[in-house]
Coordinates of C-alpha atoms in Angstrom, one line a residue:
M34 CA 66.5 21.2 148.5
E35 CA 66.7 21.9 152.7
V36 CA 63.1 19.6 152.6
V37 CA 64.9 16.5 150.3
V38 CA 67.6 16.8 152.5
A39 CA 65.9 16.6 156.2
A40 CA 63.5 14.3 154.7
A41 CA 66.4 11.9 153.6
E42 CA 67.8 12.1 157.1
R43 CA 64.6 11.3 158.7
R44 CA 64.7 8.4 156.7
V45 CA 68.5 7.2 157.9
T46 CA 67.8 8.2 161.6
G47 CA 64.9 5.8 161.2
F48 CA 66.7 3.1 159.5
M49 CA 69.5 3.9 162.3
D50 CA 67.0 3.3 164.9
T51 CA 65.5 0.5 163.6
F52 CA 68.0 -1.7 163.4
G53 CA 71.2 0.1 165.2
D54 CA 74.4 0.9 164.6
E55 CA 74.7 -2.9 162.1
F56 CA 74.4 -1.6 158.6
N57 CA 76.0 1.5 159.3
K58 CA 79.5 0.3 159.8
Y59 CA 81.7 -1.8 156.8
R60 CA 82.4 -5.1 157.6
S61 CA 84.1 -7.6 156.1
P62 CA 82.4 -10.0 153.8
L63 CA 85.0 -12.5 155.0
V64 CA 83.2 -12.7 157.8
S65 CA 79.7 -11.2 157.2
R66 CA 78.9 -13.2 154.2
Y67 CA 81.2 -16.5 153.4
A68 CA 83.4 -17.4 156.4
S69 CA 82.9 -20.5 158.2
K70 CA 81.9 -20.8 162.0
E71 CA 85.2 -22.2 163.9
M72 CA 87.7 -19.8 161.7
A73 CA 85.8 -17.0 161.8
Y74 CA 86.6 -17.2 165.9
N75 CA 89.8 -18.2 165.2
F76 CA 90.5 -14.2 165.0
S77 CA 87.5 -12.9 167.1
D78 CA 89.1 -10.5 169.7
K79 CA 87.0 -13.4 172.0
K80 CA 89.9 -16.2 171.2
K81 CA 93.0 -13.5 171.1
F82 CA 92.2 -11.6 174.1
T83 CA 91.4 -15.0 176.2
T84 CA 94.7 -16.4 174.6
W85 CA 95.8 -13.8 175.6
R86 CA 95.1 -14.3 179.6
K87 CA 95.4 -18.1 179.2
L88 CA 99.7 -16.9 178.1
W89 CA 99.8 -14.4 181.6
I90 CA 98.2 -17.9 183.0
Y91 CA 100.9 -20.2 181.9
L92 CA 103.7 -17.6 183.1
A93 CA 102.2 -17.3 186.4
K94 CA 102.1 -20.4 186.2
A95 CA 106.0 -21.2 185.7
E96 CA 107.7 -19.0 187.6
K97 CA 105.3 -20.3 191.2
A98 CA 107.1 -23.3 189.8
L99 CA 110.4 -21.9 189.8
G100 CA 110.3 -20.7 192.7
L101 CA 109.1 -16.9 191.8
P102 CA 106.8 -15.4 194.7
V103 CA 103.9 -16.1 193.0
T104 CA 100.8 -17.8 195.3
E105 CA 98.5 -20.5 194.1
A106 CA 95.4 -18.0 194.9
Q107 CA 96.5 -15.8 192.2
V108 CA 96.9 -17.9 189.6
A109 CA 93.4 -19.6 191.2
E110 CA 92.0 -16.0 190.5
M111 CA 93.7 -15.8 187.3
E112 CA 91.9 -18.6 186.1
S113 CA 89.1 -18.0 187.1
H114 CA 88.7 -14.9 184.9
A115 CA 90.4 -16.3 181.7
E116 CA 86.7 -16.0 179.8
D117 CA 85.2 -12.9 181.3
I118 CA 86.3 -10.3 179.6
D119 CA 84.9 -6.9 180.1
F120 CA 85.5 -5.5 176.4
A121 CA 84.0 -1.7 176.7
M122 CA 86.0 -1.9 179.9
A123 CA 89.3 -2.5 177.8
A124 CA 88.3 -0.4 174.9
E125 CA 88.3 2.4 177.6
E126 CA 91.7 1.5 178.9
E127 CA 92.5 2.2 175.3
S128 CA 91.7 4.9 174.7
K129 CA 93.9 6.6 177.7
L130 CA 96.5 4.3 177.3
R131 CA 97.0 4.2 173.9
H132 CA 98.1 0.8 173.7
D133 CA 96.1 -2.1 173.3
V134 CA 98.7 -4.9 175.9
M135 CA 98.3 -2.6 179.1
A136 CA 94.5 -2.0 178.7
H137 CA 94.6 -5.8 178.5
V138 CA 96.3 -5.6 181.2
H139 CA 94.8 -3.4 183.0
T140 CA 91.1 -4.7 182.5
F141 CA 92.7 -8.3 183.7
A142 CA 93.5 -7.1 187.2
H143 CA 90.7 -5.1 188.0
C144 CA 88.7 -8.8 188.1
C145 CA 92.1 -10.2 190.2
P146 CA 93.1 -7.8 193.1
T147 CA 95.2 -10.4 194.3
A148 CA 97.2 -11.1 191.2
A149 CA 97.2 -8.1 190.1
P150 CA 100.4 -7.2 190.4
I151 CA 102.3 -10.5 188.8
I152 CA 100.0 -10.4 185.8
H153 CA 102.4 -10.0 183.1
L154 CA 105.6 -10.0 185.9
G155 CA 108.9 -9.7 183.2
A156 CA 106.7 -9.7 180.0
T157 CA 107.2 -7.3 176.6
S158 CA 103.9 -7.3 175.2
C159 CA 105.1 -9.6 171.9
Y160 CA 104.0 -12.3 174.8
V161 CA 100.8 -11.8 174.4
G162 CA 101.0 -10.7 171.0
D163 CA 103.3 -13.0 168.7
N164 CA 103.2 -16.4 170.7
T165 CA 99.2 -15.4 169.9
D166 CA 99.5 -15.1 166.5
L167 CA 101.6 -18.7 166.7
I168 CA 98.2 -20.3 167.7
M169 CA 95.9 -18.6 165.7
L170 CA 98.1 -19.5 162.9
R171 CA 98.4 -23.1 164.6
D172 CA 95.0 -23.4 165.1
G173 CA 94.4 -22.0 161.7
F174 CA 95.6 -24.3 160.1
D175 CA 93.9 -27.8 162.6
I176 CA 91.4 -25.4 160.6
L177 CA 91.7 -25.9 157.1
L178 CA 93.3 -28.8 157.2
P179 CA 90.6 -31.1 157.6
K180 CA 88.8 -29.2 154.9
L181 CA 91.9 -29.4 152.0
A182 CA 91.5 -33.2 153.4
R183 CA 87.5 -33.4 152.5
V184 CA 88.0 -31.5 149.3
I185 CA 90.7 -34.0 147.8
D186 CA 89.1 -37.3 149.4
R187 CA 85.7 -35.9 147.4
L188 CA 87.3 -35.4 144.0
S189 CA 89.7 -39.0 144.2
K190 CA 85.7 -40.7 144.5
F191 CA 85.0 -38.0 141.4
A192 CA 88.2 -39.3 139.5
E193 CA 87.4 -42.8 140.8
K194 CA 84.1 -43.1 139.3
Y195 CA 85.3 -41.4 135.6
A196 CA 88.7 -42.7 135.6
G197 CA 88.1 -44.5 132.3
L198 CA 85.3 -41.9 130.6
P199 CA 86.8 -40.8 127.3
T200 CA 86.9 -36.7 127.0
L201 CA 88.6 -34.5 124.4
G202 CA 91.9 -33.1 126.1
F203 CA 92.6 -29.1 125.4
T204 CA 96.3 -28.1 124.8
H205 CA 96.0 -24.3 123.4
Y206 CA 92.4 -24.5 124.9
Q207 CA 93.1 -26.7 121.6
P208 CA 91.1 -30.3 120.5
A209 CA 94.4 -32.2 121.9
Q210 CA 94.7 -36.2 122.0
L211 CA 91.8 -37.5 124.4
T212 CA 92.6 -38.3 128.6
T213 CA 89.7 -39.5 130.0
V214 CA 87.3 -37.0 132.8
G215 CA 88.7 -39.2 135.8
K216 CA 92.7 -38.7 134.7
R217 CA 92.0 -34.3 134.5
A218 CA 90.3 -34.5 137.4
C219 CA 93.9 -36.8 139.4
L220 CA 96.1 -33.3 137.4
W221 CA 93.6 -30.7 140.3
L222 CA 94.4 -33.7 142.4
Q223 CA 97.7 -34.1 142.7
D224 CA 98.5 -29.9 143.1
L225 CA 95.5 -30.5 145.9
A226 CA 98.0 -33.4 147.3
M227 CA 101.3 -30.6 146.9
D228 CA 98.9 -28.6 149.0
M229 CA 98.5 -31.0 151.7
R230 CA 102.1 -31.3 151.8
N231 CA 102.6 -27.9 152.1
L232 CA 100.5 -26.4 154.5
Q233 CA 100.6 -29.7 157.0
R234 CA 104.9 -28.7 156.7
A235 CA 104.2 -25.0 158.2
R236 CA 101.8 -25.9 160.5
E237 CA 104.7 -28.5 161.8
D238 CA 107.4 -25.8 161.2
L239 CA 105.9 -23.6 162.7
R240 CA 107.4 -22.5 166.5
F241 CA 106.5 -20.5 169.5
R242 CA 107.9 -17.3 170.5
G243 CA 107.9 -18.3 174.0
V244 CA 109.8 -16.1 177.4
K245 CA 112.4 -14.2 175.5
G246 CA 111.5 -10.3 176.6
T247 CA 111.7 -7.3 174.8
T248 CA 114.5 -7.8 172.4
G249 CA 115.4 -11.3 172.8
T250 CA 117.7 -11.4 174.9
Q251 CA 115.6 -13.1 178.3
A252 CA 117.6 -10.5 180.6
S253 CA 114.2 -8.7 182.5
F254 CA 113.2 -12.8 183.6
L255 CA 117.6 -13.4 184.1
Q256 CA 116.9 -10.9 186.3
L257 CA 114.2 -12.7 188.1
F258 CA 115.8 -15.2 188.7
Q259 CA 118.9 -13.3 190.1
G260 CA 121.6 -14.8 187.4
D261 CA 120.3 -18.4 186.9
H262 CA 120.2 -19.6 183.3
D263 CA 118.8 -22.8 184.0
K264 CA 115.6 -21.3 185.5
V265 CA 115.1 -19.0 182.6
E266 CA 115.1 -21.8 179.9
D267 CA 112.6 -24.1 182.2
L268 CA 110.6 -21.0 182.2
D269 CA 110.9 -20.6 178.1
R270 CA 110.1 -24.5 178.2
M271 CA 107.8 -24.7 180.2
V272 CA 105.6 -22.3 178.7
T273 CA 106.0 -23.7 175.2
E274 CA 104.2 -26.7 176.5
M275 CA 101.3 -25.4 178.6
A276 CA 100.5 -23.4 175.4
G277 CA 101.0 -26.7 172.7
F278 CA 104.2 -26.4 171.0
K279 CA 106.9 -29.0 170.8
K280 CA 109.7 -26.1 170.4
A281 CA 109.7 -22.3 170.4
Y282 CA 112.3 -20.3 168.0
M283 CA 116.1 -19.8 170.0
V284 CA 116.8 -16.7 168.9
T285 CA 114.0 -14.0 168.7
G286 CA 114.5 -9.9 167.9
Q287 CA 111.3 -8.7 170.1
T288 CA 108.9 -10.4 167.2
Y289 CA 109.5 -13.8 166.1
S290 CA 111.3 -13.5 163.4
R291 CA 108.0 -12.1 160.0
K292 CA 109.6 -14.6 158.2
V293 CA 107.8 -16.7 159.7
D294 CA 104.5 -14.8 158.2
I295 CA 105.6 -15.7 155.4
D296 CA 106.5 -19.0 155.5
S297 CA 102.9 -19.3 156.7
L298 CA 101.3 -17.4 154.3
S299 CA 102.9 -18.5 151.1
P300 CA 101.2 -22.1 151.2
L301 CA 97.5 -20.4 151.4
A302 CA 98.8 -18.3 148.4
S303 CA 99.4 -21.8 146.3
M304 CA 96.8 -23.3 147.4
G305 CA 94.3 -20.6 146.3
A306 CA 96.8 -20.6 142.8
T307 CA 95.4 -24.4 142.5
I308 CA 92.0 -23.9 143.4
H309 CA 90.9 -20.8 141.2
K310 CA 92.7 -23.4 138.5
I311 CA 90.2 -26.0 139.0
C312 CA 87.6 -23.7 138.8
T313 CA 88.3 -21.7 135.5
D314 CA 88.8 -26.1 134.1
I315 CA 85.0 -26.2 135.3
R316 CA 83.8 -23.2 133.8
L317 CA 85.9 -23.6 131.0
L318 CA 84.1 -26.9 130.5
A319 CA 80.5 -25.8 131.8
N320 CA 80.9 -23.7 128.6
L321 CA 81.1 -27.2 126.3
K322 CA 78.4 -28.9 128.6
E323 CA 80.1 -31.0 129.7
I324 CA 80.8 -30.6 133.4
E325 CA 78.5 -28.1 135.4
E326 CA 78.9 -27.1 139.4
P327 CA 75.8 -28.0 141.9
F328 CA 73.0 -25.9 139.9
E329 CA 69.9 -25.7 142.7
K330 CA 66.4 -26.2 141.4
E331 CA 65.5 -22.8 142.4
Q332 CA 68.3 -21.2 141.7
I333 CA 68.3 -17.8 139.1
G334 CA 71.1 -17.1 137.0
S335 CA 70.2 -14.1 135.6
S336 CA 67.8 -11.8 135.9
A337 CA 67.7 -11.1 132.3
M338 CA 68.3 -15.0 131.1
P339 CA 65.8 -17.1 132.8
Y340 CA 67.8 -20.1 131.2
K341 CA 71.4 -19.6 132.3
R342 CA 73.2 -22.0 134.6
N343 CA 76.3 -19.5 135.4
P344 CA 79.0 -21.4 137.8
M345 CA 78.9 -18.5 140.8
R346 CA 80.5 -21.0 142.7
C347 CA 83.6 -21.0 140.8
E348 CA 83.5 -17.2 139.2
R349 CA 83.5 -17.1 143.7
C350 CA 86.7 -19.3 144.1
C351 CA 88.3 -17.8 141.5
S352 CA 87.8 -13.8 142.4
L353 CA 88.4 -14.8 145.9
A354 CA 91.2 -16.8 145.5
R355 CA 92.9 -14.4 143.4
H356 CA 92.5 -11.8 146.6
L357 CA 94.6 -14.9 148.7
I358 CA 97.8 -15.4 145.7
A359 CA 97.4 -10.7 146.6
L360 CA 97.8 -10.5 150.3
L361 CA 101.0 -13.0 149.8
A362 CA 102.7 -9.3 149.5
D363 CA 102.2 -8.1 152.8
P364 CA 104.3 -10.6 154.8
L365 CA 106.8 -10.5 152.0
Q366 CA 106.9 -6.4 152.3
T367 CA 106.9 -6.8 156.1
A368 CA 109.0 -9.5 156.5
S369 CA 111.8 -7.3 154.2
V370 CA 111.2 -3.9 155.8
Q371 CA 111.3 -4.8 159.8
W372 CA 114.6 -2.9 161.6
L373 CA 117.1 -4.7 163.6
E374 CA 115.3 -6.0 166.7
R375 CA 111.7 -4.7 165.8
T376 CA 110.1 -2.0 164.2
L377 CA 105.8 -1.4 164.7
D378 CA 105.5 -0.8 160.8
D379 CA 104.4 -4.7 161.0
S380 CA 100.9 -4.7 163.0
A381 CA 98.6 -2.7 161.5
N382 CA 99.3 -5.0 157.8
R383 CA 99.4 -8.2 160.0
R384 CA 96.1 -7.0 161.2
I385 CA 94.6 -7.2 157.8
S386 CA 96.7 -9.9 156.5
L387 CA 97.2 -12.9 158.4
P388 CA 93.5 -13.9 159.5
E389 CA 92.3 -12.3 156.0
S390 CA 94.4 -14.7 154.5
F391 CA 92.9 -18.2 156.6
L392 CA 89.8 -16.7 156.3
T393 CA 89.6 -16.3 152.1
A394 CA 91.6 -19.6 152.4
D395 CA 88.5 -21.1 154.5
I396 CA 85.6 -19.6 152.0
I397 CA 87.3 -21.2 148.9
L398 CA 88.1 -24.9 150.7
S399 CA 84.3 -25.1 151.9
T400 CA 83.4 -24.0 148.5
L401 CA 85.8 -25.8 146.7
Q402 CA 83.9 -28.9 149.0
N403 CA 80.3 -28.2 148.4
I404 CA 81.5 -28.1 144.0
T405 CA 83.1 -31.2 143.9
E406 CA 80.8 -33.0 146.2
G407 CA 78.5 -32.4 143.7
L408 CA 79.8 -32.1 140.5
V409 CA 78.1 -33.3 136.8
V410 CA 79.0 -35.1 134.5
Y411 CA 77.4 -34.5 130.6
P412 CA 79.0 -38.3 128.9
K413 CA 77.0 -37.7 125.9
V414 CA 77.6 -34.1 125.2
I415 CA 81.7 -35.7 125.4
E416 CA 80.9 -38.5 123.1
R417 CA 79.5 -36.0 120.9
H418 CA 82.9 -33.8 121.0
I419 CA 84.2 -36.5 120.7
H420 CA 83.3 -37.9 117.8
H421 CA 83.2 -34.7 116.2
E422 CA 86.9 -34.2 116.1
L423 CA 88.2 -37.7 116.4
P424 CA 88.3 -38.7 113.0
F425 CA 91.4 -35.8 112.2
M426 CA 92.6 -37.9 115.2
A427 CA 92.6 -40.7 114.9
T428 CA 94.6 -40.1 110.6
E429 CA 97.9 -41.4 112.0
N430 CA 95.9 -44.8 113.5
I431 CA 94.0 -45.0 109.2
I432 CA 98.0 -44.8 108.4
M433 CA 99.3 -47.8 110.5
A434 CA 96.3 -49.6 109.7
M435 CA 96.4 -49.2 105.3
V436 CA 100.3 -50.0 106.2
K437 CA 99.6 -52.9 107.6
A438 CA 97.1 -54.0 105.3
G439 CA 100.3 -53.3 102.7
G440 CA 99.7 -49.8 102.0
N441 CA 102.3 -47.7 101.0
R442 CA 102.9 -44.7 104.1
Q443 CA 103.5 -41.8 101.6
D444 CA 100.6 -42.1 99.5
C445 CA 98.5 -42.5 102.5
H446 CA 99.5 -39.9 104.4
E447 CA 98.7 -37.4 101.3
K448 CA 95.6 -38.7 100.8
I449 CA 94.8 -38.5 104.0
R450 CA 95.7 -35.2 103.7
V451 CA 93.4 -34.2 101.2
L452 CA 90.9 -35.7 102.6
S453 CA 91.7 -33.5 105.8
Q454 CA 91.6 -30.2 104.2
Q455 CA 88.1 -30.9 103.2
A456 CA 86.5 -31.7 105.5
A457 CA 87.8 -28.8 107.4
T458 CA 86.6 -26.3 104.9
V459 CA 83.2 -28.6 105.5
V460 CA 83.4 -27.3 109.6
K461 CA 84.8 -24.1 109.4
Q462 CA 83.7 -22.4 105.9
E463 CA 80.7 -23.9 105.5
G464 CA 79.3 -25.1 109.3
G465 CA 78.5 -28.4 108.8
D466 CA 79.2 -32.2 111.1
N467 CA 83.3 -33.2 110.2
D468 CA 82.3 -35.9 107.6
L469 CA 86.5 -36.7 107.4
L470 CA 85.0 -40.7 108.2
A471 CA 82.8 -41.5 105.3
R472 CA 85.4 -39.6 102.5
V473 CA 87.3 -42.5 104.0
Q474 CA 84.9 -44.8 103.9
A475 CA 83.9 -43.6 100.0
D476 CA 87.4 -44.0 98.4
P477 CA 88.5 -47.4 96.9
Y478 CA 91.9 -46.9 98.7
F479 CA 91.2 -47.8 101.8
A480 CA 89.1 -50.3 101.7
P481 CA 91.3 -52.8 102.9
I482 CA 90.5 -51.4 106.5
L483 CA 87.0 -50.5 106.1
G484 CA 86.0 -53.7 108.2
H485 CA 88.4 -52.3 110.5
L486 CA 87.3 -48.7 111.4
D487 CA 85.2 -48.9 114.4
N488 CA 88.2 -50.2 116.4
I489 CA 90.3 -47.6 114.6
L490 CA 88.1 -44.9 115.8
D491 CA 87.0 -46.8 119.7
P492 CA 87.6 -43.4 121.9
K493 CA 88.9 -46.2 124.9
T494 CA 92.1 -47.0 121.8
F495 CA 92.8 -43.3 121.9
I496 CA 92.7 -42.6 126.0
G497 CA 96.8 -44.8 126.8
R498 CA 97.2 -45.4 130.6
A499 CA 94.9 -43.2 131.8
P500 CA 92.3 -45.3 134.0
Q501 CA 95.7 -47.4 135.4
Q502 CA 97.4 -44.3 135.9
V503 CA 94.1 -43.0 138.3
A504 CA 94.0 -46.0 139.9
R505 CA 97.9 -46.0 140.6
F506 CA 97.8 -42.8 141.4
L507 CA 94.6 -42.6 143.7
S508 CA 95.9 -45.5 145.6
E509 CA 99.4 -45.0 147.2
E510 CA 99.3 -41.0 146.9
V511 CA 95.8 -39.9 147.4
R512 CA 94.9 -42.0 150.2
P513 CA 97.6 -42.7 152.5
L514 CA 97.8 -38.5 152.5
L515 CA 94.3 -39.2 153.3
E516 CA 94.7 -40.9 156.5
P517 CA 95.0 -39.1 158.8
Y518 CA 92.2 -37.0 158.5
K519 CA 89.8 -40.4 158.5
A520 CA 88.2 -39.7 161.5
E521 CA 86.3 -36.6 159.9
I522 CA 86.3 -37.3 156.1
D523 CA 82.5 -37.2 156.1
V524 CA 81.8 -34.4 157.2
K525 CA 79.4 -32.9 155.0
I526 CA 79.2 -29.7 154.1
E527 CA 76.7 -26.5 154.9
L528 CA 77.1 -23.3 152.3
E529 CA 75.0 -20.8 152.5
L530 CA 75.2 -19.3 149.1

């Protein structure tokens, strides 16, 4: 046994020597497997800590402009070292201090000895922590919105192309009255358009925490400016503008209200529900062989069943969408348990829930763009399914035609009822095709309308105003929504599946 264990240890050691540390630690598949480079960077340590340094620079610049003893040389020194972070030193400092912000203050001060005395002057940890989170949320929305616009654009073109193609509608997943392939896509589009407006609203509602001090009273800055309230307000405004925000929250505790996180993640979770529904619909239609997601020439659907064409992209979207929906519970709980001006039990949770929500939303949007750029429709299969069910659906039209030809509505209804039951028996008990139309044609009672049956059974007479609804919806609601993203709308997705 000891020999076996020793051999296993040697194999593991050899593996570690060959591949280093990369495969010896858990890595979130959100980043290692799925996420885009831009969203992964948005929540990276590099982005986070360079943003901290930028915030310290903004603060120093504003304090200098308002008369505090900060020199041009100190600001210039800080600016020259905004990007060159010694992460090893910061980690060592944090292991000693048990405080991430002070660890980075010391690390920044080490490379900026002239500016060291004024770095973080008057500020609290949440000045860099919370403000950076708000910047990341804002930038995250700016990454997601064009991607959502591209999905809407691709799906709108699909809806327009198939606006008039009749297809079976389904209620309770049972065949219902006809709709069109394009009209069904517009139901998906309508939900995505709601998501677009929700994301836009959440992005526009974001404000900066600003310069508020330890409990939100700005007491430290009022002391620095010797009781000059106007200068404190000017400082808050100037730093807010430098960070690219129009407004700061007028009141905060130590942190900005954690309700903001709820408002940011709620539209993402709602979008997750939309995408789960869309991809579930496509999976159901793929089972019917009416519509499929893209399938690569050499793609393998099953290791055991070579004929399989599994909807793996849609399944991935559904899988990740559930995670995105579930993540909303975190900010709801966090906001509800913050005591008074703040407690630190928000911190660890937010380090996970905020990035993961945006990363997950990014992944499913990228995947859905890939799906909508290559949806495959099989009109002949759709037509066969319609012809299988249409005779039952056409019974009311047949009755109306008979009445117009002079027949009695009640007599005709009874005739159709009996013939329909007979046809249903053939379909359900004998496994045969729906022969209701043949039974109608063989019954002399229906002789007055036999010459009109083809028109009565034309699928296009069963789709109502679906094509017109598609055209109006795309024109009045979808295209105006995409207008702000015209410059980014044609970007193709590069997806590693």
